[in-house]
Tab-separated table of C-alpha atoms in Angstrom:
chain	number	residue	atom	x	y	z
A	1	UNK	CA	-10.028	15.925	-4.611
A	2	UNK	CA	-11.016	12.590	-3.338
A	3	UNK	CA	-9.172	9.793	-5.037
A	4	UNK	CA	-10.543	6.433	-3.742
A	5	UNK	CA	-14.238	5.260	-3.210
A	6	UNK	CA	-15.890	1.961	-2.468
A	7	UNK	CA	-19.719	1.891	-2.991
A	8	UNK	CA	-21.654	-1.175	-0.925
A	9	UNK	CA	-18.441	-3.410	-0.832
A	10	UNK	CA	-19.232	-6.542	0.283
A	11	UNK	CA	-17.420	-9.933	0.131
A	12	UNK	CA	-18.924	-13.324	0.797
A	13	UNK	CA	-16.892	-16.530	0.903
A	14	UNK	CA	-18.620	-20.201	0.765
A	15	UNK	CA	-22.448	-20.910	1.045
A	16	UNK	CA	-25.040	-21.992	3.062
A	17	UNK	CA	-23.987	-23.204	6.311
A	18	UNK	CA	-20.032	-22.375	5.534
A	19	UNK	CA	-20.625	-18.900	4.531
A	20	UNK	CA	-18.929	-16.378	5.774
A	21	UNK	CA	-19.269	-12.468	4.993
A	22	UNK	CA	-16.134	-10.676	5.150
A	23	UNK	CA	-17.227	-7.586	4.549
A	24	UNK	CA	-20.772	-6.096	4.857
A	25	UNK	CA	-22.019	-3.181	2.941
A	26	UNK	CA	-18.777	-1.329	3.032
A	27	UNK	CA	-18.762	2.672	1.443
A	28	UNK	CA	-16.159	5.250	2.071
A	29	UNK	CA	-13.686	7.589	0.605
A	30	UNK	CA	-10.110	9.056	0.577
A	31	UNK	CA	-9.163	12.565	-0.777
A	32	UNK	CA	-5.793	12.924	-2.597
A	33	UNK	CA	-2.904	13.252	-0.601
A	34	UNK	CA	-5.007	11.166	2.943
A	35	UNK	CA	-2.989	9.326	4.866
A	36	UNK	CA	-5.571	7.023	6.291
A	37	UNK	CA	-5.407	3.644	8.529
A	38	UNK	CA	-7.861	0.748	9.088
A	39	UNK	CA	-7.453	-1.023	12.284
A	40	UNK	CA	-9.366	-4.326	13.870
A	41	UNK	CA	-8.972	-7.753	15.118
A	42	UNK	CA	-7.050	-10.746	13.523
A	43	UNK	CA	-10.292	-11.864	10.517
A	44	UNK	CA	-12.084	-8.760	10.934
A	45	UNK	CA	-11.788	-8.012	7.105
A	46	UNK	CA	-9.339	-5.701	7.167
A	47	UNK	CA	-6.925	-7.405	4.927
A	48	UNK	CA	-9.823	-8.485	2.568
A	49	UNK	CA	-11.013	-5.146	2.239
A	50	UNK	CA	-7.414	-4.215	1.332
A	51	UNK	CA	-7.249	-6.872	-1.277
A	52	UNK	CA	-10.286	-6.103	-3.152
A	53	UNK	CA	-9.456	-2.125	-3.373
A	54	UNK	CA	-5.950	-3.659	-4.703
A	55	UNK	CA	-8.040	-5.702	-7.255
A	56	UNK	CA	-6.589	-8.721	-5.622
A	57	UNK	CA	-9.422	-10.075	-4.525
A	58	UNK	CA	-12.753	-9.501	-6.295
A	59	UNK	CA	-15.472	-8.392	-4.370
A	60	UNK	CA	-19.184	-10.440	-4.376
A	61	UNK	CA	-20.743	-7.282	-5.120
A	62	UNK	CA	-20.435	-2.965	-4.814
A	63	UNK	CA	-17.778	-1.418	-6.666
A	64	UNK	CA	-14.263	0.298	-6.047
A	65	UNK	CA	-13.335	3.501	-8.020
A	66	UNK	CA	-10.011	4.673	-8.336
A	67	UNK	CA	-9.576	7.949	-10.071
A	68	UNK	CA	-13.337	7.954	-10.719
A	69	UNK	CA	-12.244	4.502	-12.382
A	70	UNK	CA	-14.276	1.506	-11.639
A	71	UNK	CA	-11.654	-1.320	-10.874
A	72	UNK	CA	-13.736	-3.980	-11.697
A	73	UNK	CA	-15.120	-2.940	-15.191
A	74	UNK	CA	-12.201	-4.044	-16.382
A	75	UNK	CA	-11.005	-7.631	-17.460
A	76	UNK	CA	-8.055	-9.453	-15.513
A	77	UNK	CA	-5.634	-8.638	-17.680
A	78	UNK	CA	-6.112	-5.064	-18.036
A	79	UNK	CA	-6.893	-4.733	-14.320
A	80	UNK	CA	-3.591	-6.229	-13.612
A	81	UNK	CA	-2.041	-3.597	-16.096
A	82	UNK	CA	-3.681	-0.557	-14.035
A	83	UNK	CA	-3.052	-2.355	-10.531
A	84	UNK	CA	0.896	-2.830	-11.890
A	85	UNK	CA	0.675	1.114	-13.031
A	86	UNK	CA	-1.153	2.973	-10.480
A	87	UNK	CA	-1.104	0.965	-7.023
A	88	UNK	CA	1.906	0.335	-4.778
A	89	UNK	CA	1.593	-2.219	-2.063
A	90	UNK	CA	3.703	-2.651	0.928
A	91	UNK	CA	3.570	-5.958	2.669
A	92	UNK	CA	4.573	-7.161	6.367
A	93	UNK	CA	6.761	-10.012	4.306
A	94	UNK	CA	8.835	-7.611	2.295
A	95	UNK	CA	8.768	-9.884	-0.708
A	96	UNK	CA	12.145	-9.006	-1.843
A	97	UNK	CA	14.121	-10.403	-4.976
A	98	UNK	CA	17.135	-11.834	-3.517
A	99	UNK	CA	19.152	-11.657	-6.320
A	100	UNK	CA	18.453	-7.940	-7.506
A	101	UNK	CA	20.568	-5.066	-5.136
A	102	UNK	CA	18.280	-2.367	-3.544
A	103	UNK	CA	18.276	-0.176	-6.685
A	104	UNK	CA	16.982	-2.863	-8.887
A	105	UNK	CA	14.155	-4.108	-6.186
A	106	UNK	CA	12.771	-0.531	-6.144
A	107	UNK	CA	13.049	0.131	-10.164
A	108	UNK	CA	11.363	-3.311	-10.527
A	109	UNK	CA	8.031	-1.961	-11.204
A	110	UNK	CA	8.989	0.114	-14.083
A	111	UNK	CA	11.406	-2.791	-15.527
A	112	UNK	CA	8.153	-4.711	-15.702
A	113	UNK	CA	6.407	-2.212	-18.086
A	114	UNK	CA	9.687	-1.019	-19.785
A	115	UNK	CA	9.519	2.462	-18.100
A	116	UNK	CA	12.836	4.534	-18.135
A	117	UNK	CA	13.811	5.258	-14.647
A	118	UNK	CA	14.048	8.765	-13.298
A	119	UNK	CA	17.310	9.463	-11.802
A	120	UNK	CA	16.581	12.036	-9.604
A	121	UNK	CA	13.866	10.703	-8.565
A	122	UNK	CA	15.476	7.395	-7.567
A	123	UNK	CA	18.435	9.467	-5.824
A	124	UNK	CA	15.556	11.512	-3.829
A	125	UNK	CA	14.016	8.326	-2.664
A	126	UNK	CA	17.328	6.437	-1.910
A	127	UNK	CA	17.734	9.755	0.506
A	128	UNK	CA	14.415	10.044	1.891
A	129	UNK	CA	14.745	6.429	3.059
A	130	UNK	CA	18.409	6.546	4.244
A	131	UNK	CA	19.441	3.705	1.757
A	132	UNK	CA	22.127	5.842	-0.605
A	133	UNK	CA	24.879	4.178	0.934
A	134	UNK	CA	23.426	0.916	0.364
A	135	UNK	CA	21.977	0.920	-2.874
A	136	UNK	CA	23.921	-1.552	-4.371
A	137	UNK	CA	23.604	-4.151	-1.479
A	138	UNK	CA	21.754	-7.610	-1.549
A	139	UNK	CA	18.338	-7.938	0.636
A	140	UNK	CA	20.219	-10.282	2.450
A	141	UNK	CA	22.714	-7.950	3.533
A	142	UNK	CA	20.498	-5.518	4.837
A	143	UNK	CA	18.337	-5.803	8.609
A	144	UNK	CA	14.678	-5.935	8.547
A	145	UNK	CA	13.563	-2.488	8.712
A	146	UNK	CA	15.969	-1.778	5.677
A	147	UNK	CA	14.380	-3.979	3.912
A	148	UNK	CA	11.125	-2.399	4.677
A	149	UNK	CA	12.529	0.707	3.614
A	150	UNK	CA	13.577	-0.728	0.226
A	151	UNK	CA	9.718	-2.085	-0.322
A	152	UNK	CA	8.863	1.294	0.209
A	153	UNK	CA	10.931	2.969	-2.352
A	154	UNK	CA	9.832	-0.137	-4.656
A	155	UNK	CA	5.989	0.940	-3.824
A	156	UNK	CA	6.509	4.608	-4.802
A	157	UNK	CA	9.258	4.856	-7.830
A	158	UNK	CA	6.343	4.765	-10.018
A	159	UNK	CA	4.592	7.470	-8.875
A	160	UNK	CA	1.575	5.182	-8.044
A	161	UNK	CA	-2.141	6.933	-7.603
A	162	UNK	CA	-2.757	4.858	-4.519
A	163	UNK	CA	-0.352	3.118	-1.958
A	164	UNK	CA	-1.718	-0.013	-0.092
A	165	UNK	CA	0.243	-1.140	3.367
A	166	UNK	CA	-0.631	-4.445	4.214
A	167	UNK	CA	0.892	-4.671	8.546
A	168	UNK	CA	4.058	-2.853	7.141
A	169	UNK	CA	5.723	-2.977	10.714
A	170	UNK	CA	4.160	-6.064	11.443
A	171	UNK	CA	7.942	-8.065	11.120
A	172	UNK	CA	9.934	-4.893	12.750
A	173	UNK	CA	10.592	-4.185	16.128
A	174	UNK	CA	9.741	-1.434	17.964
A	175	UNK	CA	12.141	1.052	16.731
A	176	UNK	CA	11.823	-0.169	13.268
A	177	UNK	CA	8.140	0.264	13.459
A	178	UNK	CA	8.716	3.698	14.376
A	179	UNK	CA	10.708	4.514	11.579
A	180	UNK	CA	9.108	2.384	8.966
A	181	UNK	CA	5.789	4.867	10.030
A	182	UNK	CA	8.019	8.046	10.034
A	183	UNK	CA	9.089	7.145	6.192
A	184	UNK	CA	5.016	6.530	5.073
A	185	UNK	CA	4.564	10.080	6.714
A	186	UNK	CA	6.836	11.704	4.800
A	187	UNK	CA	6.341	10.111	1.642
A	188	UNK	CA	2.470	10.930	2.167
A	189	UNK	CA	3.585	14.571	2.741
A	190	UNK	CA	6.689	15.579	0.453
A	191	UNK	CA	4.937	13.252	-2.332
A	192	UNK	CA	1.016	14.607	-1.489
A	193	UNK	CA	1.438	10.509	-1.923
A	194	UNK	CA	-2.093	8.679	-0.708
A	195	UNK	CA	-1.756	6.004	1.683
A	196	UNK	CA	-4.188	3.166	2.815
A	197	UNK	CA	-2.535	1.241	5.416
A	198	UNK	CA	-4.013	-1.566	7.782
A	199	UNK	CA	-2.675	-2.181	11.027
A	200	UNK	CA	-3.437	-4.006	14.629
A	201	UNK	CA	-1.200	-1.698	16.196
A	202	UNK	CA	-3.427	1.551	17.160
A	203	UNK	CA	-0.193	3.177	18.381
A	204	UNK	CA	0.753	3.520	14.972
A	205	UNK	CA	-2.195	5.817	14.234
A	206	UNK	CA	-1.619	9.059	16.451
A	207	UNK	CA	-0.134	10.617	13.614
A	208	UNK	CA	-2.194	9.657	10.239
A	209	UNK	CA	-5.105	11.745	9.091
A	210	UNK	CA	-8.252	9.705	10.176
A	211	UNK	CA	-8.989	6.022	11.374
A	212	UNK	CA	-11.448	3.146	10.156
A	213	UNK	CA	-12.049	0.383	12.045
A	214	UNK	CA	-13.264	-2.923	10.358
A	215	UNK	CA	-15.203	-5.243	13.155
A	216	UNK	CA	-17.059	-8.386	11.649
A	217	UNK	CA	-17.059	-6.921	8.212
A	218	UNK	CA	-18.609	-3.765	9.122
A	219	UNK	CA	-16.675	-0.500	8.588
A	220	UNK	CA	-16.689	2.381	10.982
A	221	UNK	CA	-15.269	5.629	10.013
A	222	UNK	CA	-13.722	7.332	13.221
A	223	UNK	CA	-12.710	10.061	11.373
A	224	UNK	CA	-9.655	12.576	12.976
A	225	UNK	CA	-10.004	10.275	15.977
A	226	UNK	CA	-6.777	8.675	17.324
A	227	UNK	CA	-6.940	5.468	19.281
C-alpha cells in the first residue's frame, strides 16, 4: 500500500542571479512498511527534500501526499497538528530536553497533544532499544548513541505514519552507527514502521530496502541497489 508520494517537487531559493534550485522536478513513492534511504553530497538537496516531505519547509511548487493526504492543502497550523500526529523525525543533534529523564523525552509527543501513554507499548520500546534500565536517567547521563536511542523511541511512541531520519549516525561513532541502524531496522520490521532516512554514509545502506540518490536537485531512484 504505498504511503508517501511527491508529485514534481521542486524548491527554488532566491532570484535572478542568486537563485538556486534545490530540488528539480522531484516524483517518487514509498509503500507502507519501506525502509528507504536517500544518499548524496553535502547541498545536494537531500536535507531539503527531507524538510519539505516533513512540512518543514514548503516547497515552490509539486505536492507531497501522505496517506493520499496532500500536506500542503492545509494551513500552518493544522499542518503542524498532522506533522506533530503522524511524522516522527530523528535528527543527527538529538535535540533532547535536558531536564525530562528518558521516559518523559520519548512520551513528549503525546504530552504535547494530551494523549494517554500506552504502557506496554512504552515498556516494548524501552526493550527494543536497550534503555529499561535507564529510563529514569537524565540525557546528560547517558553516551551519545543512547541518546540516539532515546530520540528514537521519542520518534515512534506515537505510532507515527511516517518516520523522517535526518544523518541519525551522523554524531556516533562507528559502533554506535551500527547500532543506531540495527534499531531503525527493527523498528521498520517488528513495527511494519516506514522509514525515510538521509545519509552520506552509503555503508549504512546494504541493509534498507532501496536507495535514492539526490545530485544537484535531481532525484535518482536506484531501486534494490546497494552502494
Amino acid at each position: 500500500m504505498e504511503l508517501l508520494r511527491t508529485q514534481h517537487l521542486s524548491k527554488i531559493y532566491g532570484s535572478g542571479d542568486a537563485c538556486v534550485e534545490a530540488l528539480k522536478d522531484v516524483s517518487f513513492s514509498l509503500q507502507k512498511g519501506e525502509f528507504a534511504a536517500v544518499i548524496g553530497e553535502s547541498g545536494s538537496g537531500k536535507s531539503t527534500l527531507l524538510n519539505c516531505i516533513g512540512g518543514l519547509d514548503t516547497p515552490t511548487s509539486g505536492k507531497v501526499l501522505l496517506d493520499g493526504l496532500d500536506l500542503f492543502s492545509l494551513d500552518e497550523n493544522k499542518r503542524t497538528i498532522f506533522r506533530r500526529q503522524n511524522i516522527g523525525f530523528i535528527f543527527q543533534a538529538f535535540h533532547l530536553i535536558p531536564e525530562l529523564d528518558v521516559e518523559q523525552n520519548i512520551l513528549f509527543p503525546l504530552l504535547l497533544d494530551y494523549r494517554r501513554p500506552d504502557p506496554h507499548r512504552l515498556n516494548e520500546l524501552l526493550d527494543i532499544l536497550g534503555l529499561s534500565e535507564r529510563r529514569h536517567h537524565l540525557p546528560g547521563q547517558l553516551s551519545g548513541g543512547q541518546q540516539q536511542r532515546v530520540a528514537i523511541g521519542r520518534a515512534l511512541i506515537a505510532k507515527p505514519l511516517l518516520v523522517l531520519a535526518d544523518e541519525p549516525t551522523g554524531n556516533l561513532d562507528s559502533k554506535n552507527s551500527r547500532d543506531v541502524m540495527d534499531l531503525l531496522l527493527k523498528a521498520s520490521r517488528h513495527y511494519q514502521q516506514t522509514i525515510l532516512m538521509i545519509t552520506h554514509n552509503t555503508a549504512l545502506t546494504s541493509s534498507v530496502d532501496r536507495v535514492l540518490k539526490v545530485s544537484d536537485g535531481v532525484l535518482t531512484d536506484l531501486g534494490g541497489v546497494r552502494v
